[in-house]
Amino acid sequence: MTQTPLHHFSAAQLRESFVKGEYTAVAIAEYFLKRIEQHNQQLGAFLSILGPRMLLKAEALDRKRAHNKPLGRLAAVPVAIKDNMHIAQEITSCGSKFLHNYRAPFEATAVRLLEEEDALITGKTNLDEFAMGSSNEHSAYFNAHNPWDLGCTPGGSSGGSAAAVSARLSLIATGSDTGGSIRQPAGFCGVVGYKPTYGRVSRYGLVAFGSSLDQIGPFATSVEDIALTMETIGRHCPLDSTSLDLPAESYHLGTDLKDIKIGIPRHFLENLKPEAKKHFEDNLQILRSLGATTVDINLDILKYSIAVYYILATAEASTNLARFDGIRYGLRAKDAKTLDEVYELSRKEGFGREVKKRIMLGTYVLSAGYQDAFYKKAQKVRTLMIEAFDQAFASCDAVAMPVAPSSAFPLQSINDPLEMYLQDIFTIPANLAGLPAISVPSGFDARNMPLGLQLIGPQMCDVPLIQYAHAFEQATQLTRKIPPLFDGLTS
Ligand code: GLN
């Protein structure tokens, strides 16, 4: 009898099989480390691989099982961490030269919770520098590639995490989502990606980009594994003042959508290209076949979301990145002779173009003469968007939209920054309004690249939203597909 290769398992199945004694944690760790070793050069998904650390943890887990101690809900599951979250004593580079030598002195809460549930941390994943980008092309190190077509982007900024899960180099990965950085790469790589309600997962130990928008969430190969990870990391944390003080929830999974109303912002979606439109309509048909009713809602105000986001996110980024002064963290320019030169030259050498551009934009919109015209006005429009969503949710349980205007595009093919920023038109609204949103694989386009459906729920409705996504997944059975290039046997 041929055995199922370990990378075909879901996280839940792998845990089960470890608990039953079918595999040791060390065998699992060695298997996935080998896959990473075989494929990472091609894929560029990991910036660092934590092999020795992972094997030590695996040995400890095997002893734990041998002594019949209780095993965590992610026991022996390989999990990758986006490299803007701290693992104590390991490098957190944020995809930036600035932090190439920065070792985290403490552990991010999300990482601690994953380790407490016995996950095996595989390594730190590639990203656009400081999570600013939609294609991974702004990583200061190297590009991550899309496992379905290595000439295409895996999306960004959490492209490394999405690629790692899609190619099954890890079964779960963490991402951070400020304007779509979990959902868009998940959609591009054909995996599930989840941005929880703002405050559901602690941001403690996540390097801040836009603090009022940032949220940590998981990538996985199934909605069930997303639920498993959310049960682990979706907890109150006193170290993050915006953490929701709610009891941890358990995520039961449904298979139908009876009595569920799905809102469609038709007008906002009217510029979709014909292929994307047809695909989206087919997705709606599936939701209806599961018992949902679709209703039209008005979210026209979302057409301003890119403008509002690039004012607020850059304003917050310029404030957050002021801490990189060449003194406290990471790089210090060798030629600097005066204090001003320490700031200037360290930033000049350490930051890439996109980060510099955003710091300048953010500083501009916050400057005395322009604050009212830009920053304050953007805050007002953000409030109007929150109100529009509130109104929409009076007549529906969730909103459906595509994840992105198209499937993954070829690397280096988008040179106009505005066109790149438009990538996020459908994902940014959930960040501006603090809403939970999930990206589920929904099929393939004519180029055979994955497409995703996005469902957005009201604040705090993480559990029902994941249930709806599960129902869609069960009907479509698209989440377990493995990119052919990465489905060879691991010797
Ligand atoms: N692509 C968006 C940006 O460049 C979102 C990034 C993110 O969510 N971290 O800002």
Short mmCIF file of C-alpha atoms and ligand atoms in Angstrom, two decimals:
data_model
loop_
_atom_site.label_atom_id
_atom_site.label_comp_id
_atom_site.label_asym_id
_atom_site.label_seq_id
_atom_site.Cartn_x
_atom_site.Cartn_y
_atom_site.Cartn_z
CA MET A 1 0.00 0.00 0.00
CA THR A 2 1.41 3.41 -0.89
CA GLN A 3 1.34 5.89 1.94
CA THR A 4 -0.09 9.36 1.57
CA PRO A 5 2.85 11.81 1.42
CA LEU A 6 2.90 14.07 4.48
CA HIS A 7 2.50 17.23 2.43
CA HIS A 8 -0.94 16.01 1.27
CA PHE A 9 -2.24 16.14 4.84
CA SER A 10 -4.14 19.07 6.23
CA ALA A 11 -2.83 20.44 9.54
CA ALA A 12 -5.71 18.78 11.39
CA GLN A 13 -4.97 15.41 9.74
CA LEU A 14 -1.24 15.67 10.42
CA ARG A 15 -1.81 16.42 14.09
CA GLU A 16 -4.20 13.47 14.34
CA SER A 17 -1.73 11.16 12.76
CA PHE A 18 1.05 12.32 15.12
CA VAL A 19 -1.22 11.92 18.16
CA LYS A 20 -2.13 8.37 17.07
CA GLY A 21 1.54 7.50 16.84
CA GLU A 22 1.67 6.98 13.07
CA TYR A 23 4.58 9.42 12.73
CA THR A 24 7.08 10.93 15.14
CA ALA A 25 7.38 14.70 15.33
CA VAL A 26 11.03 14.33 14.34
CA ALA A 27 10.06 12.45 11.16
CA ILE A 28 7.54 15.18 10.33
CA ALA A 29 10.09 17.94 11.01
CA GLU A 30 12.71 16.21 8.86
CA TYR A 31 10.24 15.69 6.02
CA PHE A 32 9.22 19.35 5.85
CA LEU A 33 12.78 20.62 6.33
CA LYS A 34 13.78 18.51 3.37
CA ARG A 35 10.98 19.99 1.27
CA ILE A 36 12.08 23.49 2.25
CA GLU A 37 15.68 22.66 1.39
CA GLN A 38 14.64 21.20 -1.98
CA HIS A 39 12.35 24.00 -3.05
CA ASN A 40 13.18 27.24 -1.31
CA GLN A 41 15.82 28.37 -3.74
CA GLN A 42 13.34 28.18 -6.58
CA LEU A 43 10.48 29.66 -4.59
CA GLY A 44 12.18 32.29 -2.38
CA ALA A 45 9.52 31.78 0.27
CA PHE A 46 11.77 31.74 3.35
CA LEU A 47 14.29 34.35 4.44
CA SER A 48 15.51 32.10 7.24
CA ILE A 49 14.98 28.44 8.05
CA LEU A 50 14.98 27.41 11.68
CA GLY A 51 15.99 23.75 11.28
CA PRO A 52 17.89 23.06 14.53
CA ARG A 53 15.27 24.87 16.60
CA MET A 54 12.49 22.93 14.89
CA LEU A 55 14.18 19.57 15.47
CA LEU A 56 14.72 20.34 19.18
CA LYS A 57 11.05 21.16 19.53
CA ALA A 58 10.12 17.97 17.66
CA GLU A 59 12.27 15.84 19.99
CA ALA A 60 10.62 17.47 22.99
CA LEU A 61 7.21 16.72 21.46
CA ASP A 62 8.06 13.06 20.94
CA ARG A 63 9.06 12.82 24.61
CA LYS A 64 5.84 14.54 25.60
CA ARG A 65 3.82 11.99 23.65
CA ALA A 66 5.87 9.10 25.07
CA HIS A 67 4.98 10.32 28.58
CA ASN A 68 1.30 10.57 27.68
CA LYS A 69 1.20 14.29 28.38
CA PRO A 70 -1.59 16.31 26.73
CA LEU A 71 -0.65 17.42 23.21
CA GLY A 72 -1.47 20.89 21.87
CA ARG A 73 -4.04 21.55 19.17
CA LEU A 74 -1.29 22.15 16.59
CA ALA A 75 0.99 19.35 17.75
CA ALA A 76 3.67 18.58 15.15
CA VAL A 77 2.14 20.92 12.54
CA PRO A 78 4.80 22.87 10.57
CA VAL A 79 4.02 26.60 10.80
CA ALA A 80 5.94 29.42 9.07
CA ILE A 81 6.11 32.95 10.51
CA LYS A 82 6.13 36.12 8.42
CA ASP A 83 9.41 37.89 9.05
CA ASN A 84 7.83 40.95 10.63
CA MET A 85 6.84 39.00 13.77
CA HIS A 86 9.26 38.27 16.56
CA ILE A 87 10.57 34.90 17.53
CA ALA A 88 12.73 35.51 20.59
CA GLN A 89 16.47 35.49 19.80
CA GLU A 90 15.95 35.07 16.05
CA ILE A 91 16.41 37.71 13.34
CA THR A 92 13.33 39.78 12.41
CA SER A 93 14.41 41.43 9.15
CA CYS A 94 11.03 42.76 7.96
CA GLY A 95 12.39 42.14 4.47
CA SER A 96 14.59 45.20 5.01
CA LYS A 97 18.33 45.78 4.95
CA PHE A 98 17.78 48.04 7.94
CA LEU A 99 17.08 45.07 10.19
CA HIS A 100 19.36 42.47 8.58
CA ASN A 101 21.13 41.90 11.91
CA TYR A 102 18.29 42.64 14.34
CA ARG A 103 17.61 39.87 16.84
CA ALA A 104 14.26 40.03 18.57
CA PRO A 105 14.59 40.29 22.34
CA PHE A 106 11.08 38.93 22.94
CA GLU A 107 8.40 36.72 21.42
CA ALA A 108 5.29 37.95 19.57
CA THR A 109 2.12 36.82 21.36
CA ALA A 110 0.84 35.00 18.27
CA VAL A 111 4.10 33.07 18.00
CA ARG A 112 4.04 32.22 21.71
CA LEU A 113 0.47 30.92 21.44
CA LEU A 114 1.38 28.76 18.41
CA GLU A 115 4.34 27.29 20.26
CA GLU A 116 2.25 26.66 23.38
CA GLU A 117 -0.05 24.55 21.20
CA ASP A 118 2.99 22.57 20.06
CA ALA A 119 3.37 23.89 16.49
CA LEU A 120 6.74 23.30 14.82
CA ILE A 121 8.05 26.67 13.66
CA THR A 122 9.78 26.14 10.31
CA GLY A 123 11.22 29.58 9.57
CA LYS A 124 10.62 33.22 8.72
CA THR A 125 8.98 34.09 5.43
CA ASN A 126 9.75 36.64 2.75
CA LEU A 127 7.76 39.87 2.45
CA ASP A 128 7.73 43.29 0.88
CA GLU A 129 9.93 45.55 3.00
CA PHE A 130 8.03 46.46 6.19
CA ALA A 131 4.94 44.83 4.59
CA MET A 132 4.59 47.65 2.04
CA GLY A 133 3.65 46.20 -1.31
CA SER A 134 1.39 43.83 -3.23
CA SER A 135 3.88 41.67 -5.12
CA ASN A 136 6.86 40.84 -2.88
CA GLU A 137 9.01 42.77 -5.34
CA HIS A 138 9.89 45.23 -2.57
CA SER A 139 11.70 42.62 -0.48
CA ALA A 140 15.28 43.85 0.02
CA TYR A 141 16.53 40.26 -0.31
CA PHE A 142 15.01 38.32 -3.19
CA ASN A 143 11.67 37.76 -4.83
CA ALA A 144 9.26 35.10 -3.70
CA HIS A 145 7.59 33.29 -6.63
CA ASN A 146 4.14 31.94 -7.26
CA PRO A 147 4.09 28.12 -6.94
CA TRP A 148 1.52 27.87 -9.77
CA ASP A 149 3.80 29.77 -12.17
CA LEU A 150 7.28 30.75 -11.05
CA GLY A 151 7.27 33.72 -13.44
CA CYS A 152 4.40 35.29 -11.51
CA THR A 153 4.18 37.10 -8.22
CA PRO A 154 2.83 35.23 -5.18
CA GLY A 155 1.23 38.55 -4.18
CA GLY A 156 2.19 40.66 -1.22
CA SER A 157 3.14 41.65 1.17
CA SER A 158 2.92 38.21 2.82
CA GLY A 159 3.95 36.51 -0.45
CA GLY A 160 6.49 34.21 1.22
CA SER A 161 3.89 32.85 3.65
CA ALA A 162 1.35 32.25 0.87
CA ALA A 163 3.94 30.56 -1.36
CA ALA A 164 5.20 28.39 1.53
CA VAL A 165 1.70 27.07 2.27
CA SER A 166 0.67 26.72 -1.37
CA ALA A 167 3.81 24.65 -2.14
CA ARG A 168 3.29 22.73 1.14
CA LEU A 169 6.64 23.73 2.64
CA SER A 170 4.57 24.43 5.75
CA LEU A 171 0.91 23.62 6.34
CA ILE A 172 0.13 26.87 8.11
CA ALA A 173 1.76 30.30 8.00
CA THR A 174 1.11 33.62 9.67
CA GLY A 175 0.68 36.84 7.75
CA SER A 176 -0.12 40.44 8.60
CA ASP A 177 -2.82 42.32 6.75
CA THR A 178 -2.85 46.13 6.68
CA GLY A 179 -4.60 46.54 3.33
CA GLY A 180 -4.87 43.01 1.97
CA SER A 181 -1.50 41.39 2.60
CA ILE A 182 -3.00 38.09 3.73
CA ARG A 183 -6.01 37.86 1.43
CA GLN A 184 -4.46 38.93 -1.88
CA PRO A 185 -1.46 36.52 -1.70
CA ALA A 186 -3.79 33.74 -0.51
CA GLY A 187 -5.99 34.38 -3.55
CA PHE A 188 -2.98 34.47 -5.90
CA CYS A 189 -1.54 31.21 -4.52
CA GLY A 190 -4.77 29.21 -4.20
CA VAL A 191 -4.84 28.87 -0.41
CA VAL A 192 -7.14 30.16 2.32
CA GLY A 193 -6.17 33.45 4.02
CA TYR A 194 -7.93 35.10 6.91
CA LYS A 195 -7.84 38.63 8.28
CA PRO A 196 -9.62 38.59 11.64
CA THR A 197 -11.63 41.43 13.20
CA TYR A 198 -9.23 44.23 14.19
CA GLY A 199 -8.02 43.41 17.71
CA ARG A 200 -8.88 39.70 17.61
CA VAL A 201 -5.22 38.65 17.37
CA SER A 202 -2.63 40.47 19.44
CA ARG A 203 -0.24 42.75 17.55
CA TYR A 204 2.34 42.50 20.33
CA GLY A 205 5.62 41.58 18.66
CA LEU A 206 4.43 42.49 15.15
CA VAL A 207 6.55 45.30 13.69
CA ALA A 208 4.03 48.12 13.21
CA PHE A 209 3.16 49.47 9.74
CA GLY A 210 -0.26 51.17 10.04
CA SER A 211 -1.26 50.44 13.62
CA SER A 212 -4.97 51.17 13.22
CA LEU A 213 -5.14 48.78 10.24
CA ASP A 214 -2.61 45.99 10.99
CA GLN A 215 -3.95 42.58 11.91
CA ILE A 216 -2.23 39.19 12.14
CA GLY A 217 -3.97 36.18 10.63
CA PRO A 218 -3.35 32.70 9.21
CA PHE A 219 -2.81 31.06 5.82
CA ALA A 220 -3.78 27.40 5.51
CA THR A 221 -4.74 24.74 2.99
CA SER A 222 -8.28 24.42 4.35
CA VAL A 223 -10.87 26.49 6.21
CA GLU A 224 -10.79 23.92 9.02
CA ASP A 225 -7.08 24.65 9.54
CA ILE A 226 -7.83 28.38 9.58
CA ALA A 227 -10.35 27.69 12.37
CA LEU A 228 -7.79 25.61 14.24
CA THR A 229 -5.24 28.41 14.06
CA MET A 230 -7.77 31.06 15.07
CA GLU A 231 -8.72 29.01 18.14
CA THR A 232 -5.02 29.16 19.01
CA ILE A 233 -4.10 32.78 18.29
CA GLY A 234 -7.47 34.60 18.61
CA ARG A 235 -7.00 35.45 22.28
CA HIS A 236 -7.04 38.50 24.47
CA CYS A 237 -3.57 39.85 25.22
CA PRO A 238 -2.91 42.47 27.90
CA LEU A 239 0.29 43.51 26.09
CA ASP A 240 -1.66 45.02 23.17
CA SER A 241 -3.96 47.86 24.20
CA THR A 242 -6.19 47.29 21.15
CA SER A 243 -6.62 43.57 21.84
CA LEU A 244 -10.31 42.68 22.20
CA ASP A 245 -11.14 41.62 25.72
CA LEU A 246 -13.37 38.70 24.71
CA PRO A 247 -13.32 35.04 25.66
CA ALA A 248 -11.62 32.72 23.16
CA GLU A 249 -14.15 31.29 20.72
CA SER A 250 -14.52 27.85 19.25
CA TYR A 251 -15.05 27.70 15.53
CA HIS A 252 -17.69 25.11 14.63
CA LEU A 253 -18.00 24.56 10.90
CA GLY A 254 -21.22 24.42 8.91
CA THR A 255 -21.93 23.11 5.44
CA ASP A 256 -24.97 25.05 4.29
CA LEU A 257 -26.00 28.67 4.05
CA LYS A 258 -29.72 28.37 4.81
CA ASP A 259 -31.24 31.70 5.88
CA ILE A 260 -27.97 33.52 5.19
CA LYS A 261 -28.08 36.75 3.22
CA ILE A 262 -25.02 37.69 1.19
CA GLY A 263 -24.72 41.35 0.18
CA ILE A 264 -23.35 42.27 -3.25
CA PRO A 265 -22.11 45.84 -3.79
CA ARG A 266 -22.99 45.72 -7.51
CA HIS A 267 -22.22 49.32 -8.30
CA PHE A 268 -18.81 49.22 -6.63
CA LEU A 269 -17.97 46.11 -8.67
CA GLU A 270 -19.09 47.46 -12.03
CA ASN A 271 -15.56 47.93 -13.41
CA LEU A 272 -14.64 44.27 -13.07
CA LYS A 273 -13.19 42.78 -16.26
CA PRO A 274 -15.57 40.36 -18.05
CA GLU A 275 -13.70 37.18 -17.04
CA ALA A 276 -13.52 38.20 -13.38
CA LYS A 277 -17.17 39.23 -13.45
CA LYS A 278 -18.32 35.92 -14.91
CA HIS A 279 -16.24 34.02 -12.35
CA PHE A 280 -17.71 36.07 -9.51
CA GLU A 281 -21.26 35.48 -10.77
CA ASP A 282 -20.55 31.73 -10.86
CA ASN A 283 -19.35 31.94 -7.25
CA LEU A 284 -22.58 33.68 -6.26
CA GLN A 285 -24.52 30.91 -7.92
CA ILE A 286 -22.70 28.40 -5.70
CA LEU A 287 -23.55 30.43 -2.58
CA ARG A 288 -27.21 30.44 -3.66
CA SER A 289 -27.18 26.71 -4.31
CA LEU A 290 -26.15 26.30 -0.66
CA GLY A 291 -29.28 28.13 0.47
CA ALA A 292 -28.05 31.74 0.68
CA THR A 293 -30.02 34.64 -0.76
CA THR A 294 -28.07 37.40 -2.45
CA VAL A 295 -29.16 41.00 -1.92
CA ASP A 296 -27.90 44.21 -3.49
CA ILE A 297 -26.24 46.64 -1.11
CA ASN A 298 -24.83 50.11 -1.56
CA LEU A 299 -21.15 50.48 -0.75
CA ASP A 300 -20.34 53.08 -3.40
CA ILE A 301 -18.28 55.06 -0.94
CA LEU A 302 -15.65 52.32 -1.11
CA LYS A 303 -14.43 53.82 -4.37
CA TYR A 304 -12.48 56.22 -2.15
CA SER A 305 -10.78 53.46 -0.18
CA ILE A 306 -7.44 53.51 -2.01
CA ALA A 307 -7.15 57.28 -1.59
CA VAL A 308 -8.08 57.11 2.09
CA TYR A 309 -5.78 54.16 2.75
CA TYR A 310 -2.71 55.72 1.15
CA ILE A 311 -3.16 58.80 3.32
CA LEU A 312 -3.83 57.01 6.62
CA ALA A 313 -1.46 54.05 6.16
CA THR A 314 1.44 56.27 5.10
CA ALA A 315 0.74 58.74 7.94
CA GLU A 316 0.87 55.92 10.46
CA ALA A 317 3.88 54.33 8.78
CA SER A 318 5.87 57.57 8.86
CA THR A 319 5.25 57.78 12.61
CA ASN A 320 5.96 54.09 13.26
CA LEU A 321 9.14 54.01 11.19
CA ALA A 322 10.58 57.05 12.95
CA ARG A 323 11.96 54.60 15.51
CA PHE A 324 14.51 53.36 12.96
CA ASP A 325 17.07 56.01 13.70
CA GLY A 326 20.33 54.08 13.32
CA ILE A 327 20.74 53.98 17.08
CA ARG A 328 18.25 51.64 18.64
CA TYR A 329 17.64 48.97 16.00
CA GLY A 330 19.58 47.31 13.24
CA LEU A 331 21.79 49.17 10.81
CA ARG A 332 23.98 52.21 11.59
CA ALA A 333 25.75 53.96 8.70
CA LYS A 334 29.51 53.57 9.08
CA ASP A 335 30.36 56.95 7.56
CA ALA A 336 28.11 59.01 9.83
CA LYS A 337 30.04 61.59 11.82
CA THR A 338 27.31 63.70 13.39
CA LEU A 339 24.00 62.76 15.01
CA ASP A 340 22.06 64.08 12.01
CA GLU A 341 24.21 61.99 9.72
CA VAL A 342 23.48 58.89 11.81
CA TYR A 343 19.77 59.40 11.12
CA GLU A 344 20.12 60.44 7.51
CA LEU A 345 22.71 58.02 6.25
CA SER A 346 21.35 55.02 8.16
CA ARG A 347 17.90 55.62 6.66
CA LYS A 348 19.36 56.27 3.24
CA GLU A 349 21.28 52.98 3.29
CA GLY A 350 18.74 50.92 5.22
CA PHE A 351 15.38 51.67 3.58
CA GLY A 352 14.35 50.79 0.03
CA ARG A 353 12.57 53.11 -2.40
CA GLU A 354 8.99 52.15 -1.57
CA VAL A 355 9.52 52.61 2.16
CA LYS A 356 11.18 56.00 1.64
CA LYS A 357 8.32 57.07 -0.62
CA ARG A 358 5.75 56.15 2.00
CA ILE A 359 7.60 57.90 4.80
CA MET A 360 7.71 61.06 2.69
CA LEU A 361 4.03 60.80 1.74
CA GLY A 362 3.04 60.18 5.35
CA THR A 363 5.13 63.06 6.64
CA TYR A 364 3.56 65.32 4.04
CA VAL A 365 -0.07 64.48 4.88
CA LEU A 366 0.64 65.03 8.57
CA SER A 367 2.51 68.31 8.15
CA ALA A 368 0.99 71.43 9.69
CA GLY A 369 -0.29 72.99 6.48
CA TYR A 370 -1.85 69.84 5.04
CA GLN A 371 -3.18 67.91 7.98
CA ASP A 372 -6.74 69.22 7.67
CA ALA A 373 -6.86 68.81 3.91
CA PHE A 374 -5.55 65.25 3.83
CA TYR A 375 -5.24 63.37 7.13
CA LYS A 376 -8.34 64.72 8.85
CA LYS A 377 -10.46 64.49 5.73
CA ALA A 378 -9.37 60.88 5.19
CA GLN A 379 -10.36 60.07 8.78
CA LYS A 380 -13.82 61.51 8.12
CA VAL A 381 -14.27 59.44 4.97
CA ARG A 382 -13.11 56.38 6.92
CA THR A 383 -15.95 57.02 9.39
CA LEU A 384 -18.42 57.27 6.51
CA MET A 385 -17.20 53.91 5.23
CA ILE A 386 -17.69 52.31 8.64
CA GLU A 387 -21.24 53.70 8.66
CA ALA A 388 -21.90 52.40 5.13
CA PHE A 389 -20.83 48.92 6.19
CA ASP A 390 -23.04 49.14 9.31
CA GLN A 391 -25.97 50.02 7.10
CA ALA A 392 -25.16 47.21 4.67
CA PHE A 393 -25.02 44.68 7.49
CA ALA A 394 -28.53 45.68 8.52
CA SER A 395 -29.71 43.79 5.43
CA CYS A 396 -27.10 41.01 5.05
CA ASP A 397 -24.89 38.67 7.09
CA ALA A 398 -21.78 38.98 4.94
CA VAL A 399 -20.57 40.86 1.89
CA ALA A 400 -19.07 39.02 -1.11
CA MET A 401 -16.42 40.47 -3.44
CA PRO A 402 -13.52 39.18 -5.47
CA VAL A 403 -10.19 39.24 -3.61
CA ALA A 404 -8.35 41.15 -6.33
CA PRO A 405 -9.16 42.54 -9.78
CA SER A 406 -7.19 39.74 -11.50
CA SER A 407 -5.15 36.61 -10.83
CA ALA A 408 -1.39 36.73 -10.12
CA PHE A 409 0.46 38.92 -12.61
CA PRO A 410 3.94 38.28 -14.05
CA LEU A 411 6.84 39.59 -11.95
CA GLN A 412 8.08 43.04 -12.98
CA SER A 413 5.00 43.59 -15.15
CA ILE A 414 3.41 46.43 -13.16
CA ASN A 415 5.62 49.50 -13.10
CA ASP A 416 3.06 52.18 -12.49
CA PRO A 417 2.70 52.61 -8.70
CA LEU A 418 -0.93 53.63 -9.02
CA GLU A 419 -1.76 50.47 -10.91
CA MET A 420 -0.03 48.47 -8.18
CA TYR A 421 -1.97 50.31 -5.48
CA LEU A 422 -5.21 49.48 -7.32
CA GLN A 423 -4.51 45.81 -6.61
CA ASP A 424 -5.92 46.40 -3.15
CA ILE A 425 -9.22 48.01 -4.09
CA PHE A 426 -11.27 45.06 -2.78
CA THR A 427 -9.20 44.22 0.29
CA ILE A 428 -8.54 47.64 1.84
CA PRO A 429 -12.17 48.35 2.86
CA ALA A 430 -12.15 45.57 5.50
CA ASN A 431 -9.03 47.09 7.10
CA LEU A 432 -10.45 50.60 7.11
CA ALA A 433 -13.57 49.32 8.87
CA GLY A 434 -11.79 46.76 11.11
CA LEU A 435 -13.90 43.91 9.71
CA PRO A 436 -13.09 40.19 9.50
CA ALA A 437 -12.55 39.01 5.92
CA ILE A 438 -11.56 35.71 4.36
CA SER A 439 -10.17 34.74 0.99
CA VAL A 440 -11.16 31.24 -0.21
CA PRO A 441 -10.00 29.58 -3.43
CA SER A 442 -12.78 29.82 -5.99
CA GLY A 443 -11.33 28.35 -9.17
CA PHE A 444 -8.82 29.09 -11.92
CA ASP A 445 -8.76 31.58 -14.78
CA ALA A 446 -7.97 31.02 -18.45
CA ARG A 447 -4.20 31.08 -17.66
CA ASN A 448 -4.84 28.36 -15.07
CA MET A 449 -3.95 30.67 -12.19
CA PRO A 450 -5.95 30.56 -8.95
CA LEU A 451 -8.72 33.03 -8.16
CA GLY A 452 -10.28 33.79 -4.80
CA LEU A 453 -13.65 34.74 -3.36
CA GLN A 454 -13.67 37.19 -0.47
CA LEU A 455 -16.33 37.20 2.23
CA ILE A 456 -16.44 40.12 4.68
CA GLY A 457 -18.42 39.99 7.93
CA PRO A 458 -19.53 42.43 10.62
CA GLN A 459 -17.06 43.18 13.43
CA MET A 460 -16.63 40.32 15.92
CA CYS A 461 -18.46 37.89 13.60
CA ASP A 462 -15.31 35.87 12.94
CA VAL A 463 -16.96 32.55 13.79
CA PRO A 464 -19.98 32.80 11.45
CA LEU A 465 -17.80 34.18 8.64
CA ILE A 466 -15.52 31.17 8.82
CA GLN A 467 -18.60 28.93 8.79
CA TYR A 468 -19.82 30.48 5.54
CA ALA A 469 -16.37 30.09 3.99
CA HIS A 470 -16.35 26.46 5.06
CA ALA A 471 -19.70 25.84 3.37
CA PHE A 472 -18.37 27.38 0.14
CA GLU A 473 -15.20 25.32 0.38
CA GLN A 474 -17.12 22.07 0.88
CA ALA A 475 -19.23 22.82 -2.20
CA THR A 476 -16.27 23.68 -4.41
CA GLN A 477 -13.54 21.34 -3.10
CA LEU A 478 -10.82 23.62 -4.45
CA THR A 479 -8.71 24.23 -1.38
CA ARG A 480 -6.68 21.04 -1.35
CA LYS A 481 -5.19 21.43 -4.82
CA ILE A 482 -1.40 21.32 -4.88
CA PRO A 483 0.62 23.17 -7.55
CA PRO A 484 1.99 20.40 -9.84
CA LEU A 485 5.56 21.76 -9.66
CA PHE A 486 5.60 21.06 -5.94
CA ASP A 487 3.79 17.79 -5.75
CA GLY A 488 6.75 15.53 -6.46
CA LEU A 489 7.75 12.96 -3.87
CA THR A 490 10.07 14.10 -1.13
CA SER A 491 12.75 11.49 -0.71
N1 GLN B 1 -0.51 46.24 -0.61
C1 GLN B 1 -0.87 47.12 0.47
C2 GLN B 1 0.24 48.12 0.70
O1 GLN B 1 1.13 48.13 -0.05
C3 GLN B 1 -1.19 46.35 1.70
C4 GLN B 1 -0.01 45.83 2.41
C5 GLN B 1 -0.37 45.11 3.67
O2 GLN B 1 -1.51 44.71 3.87
N2 GLN B 1 0.62 44.96 4.52
O3 GLN B 1 0.20 48.89 1.60
#
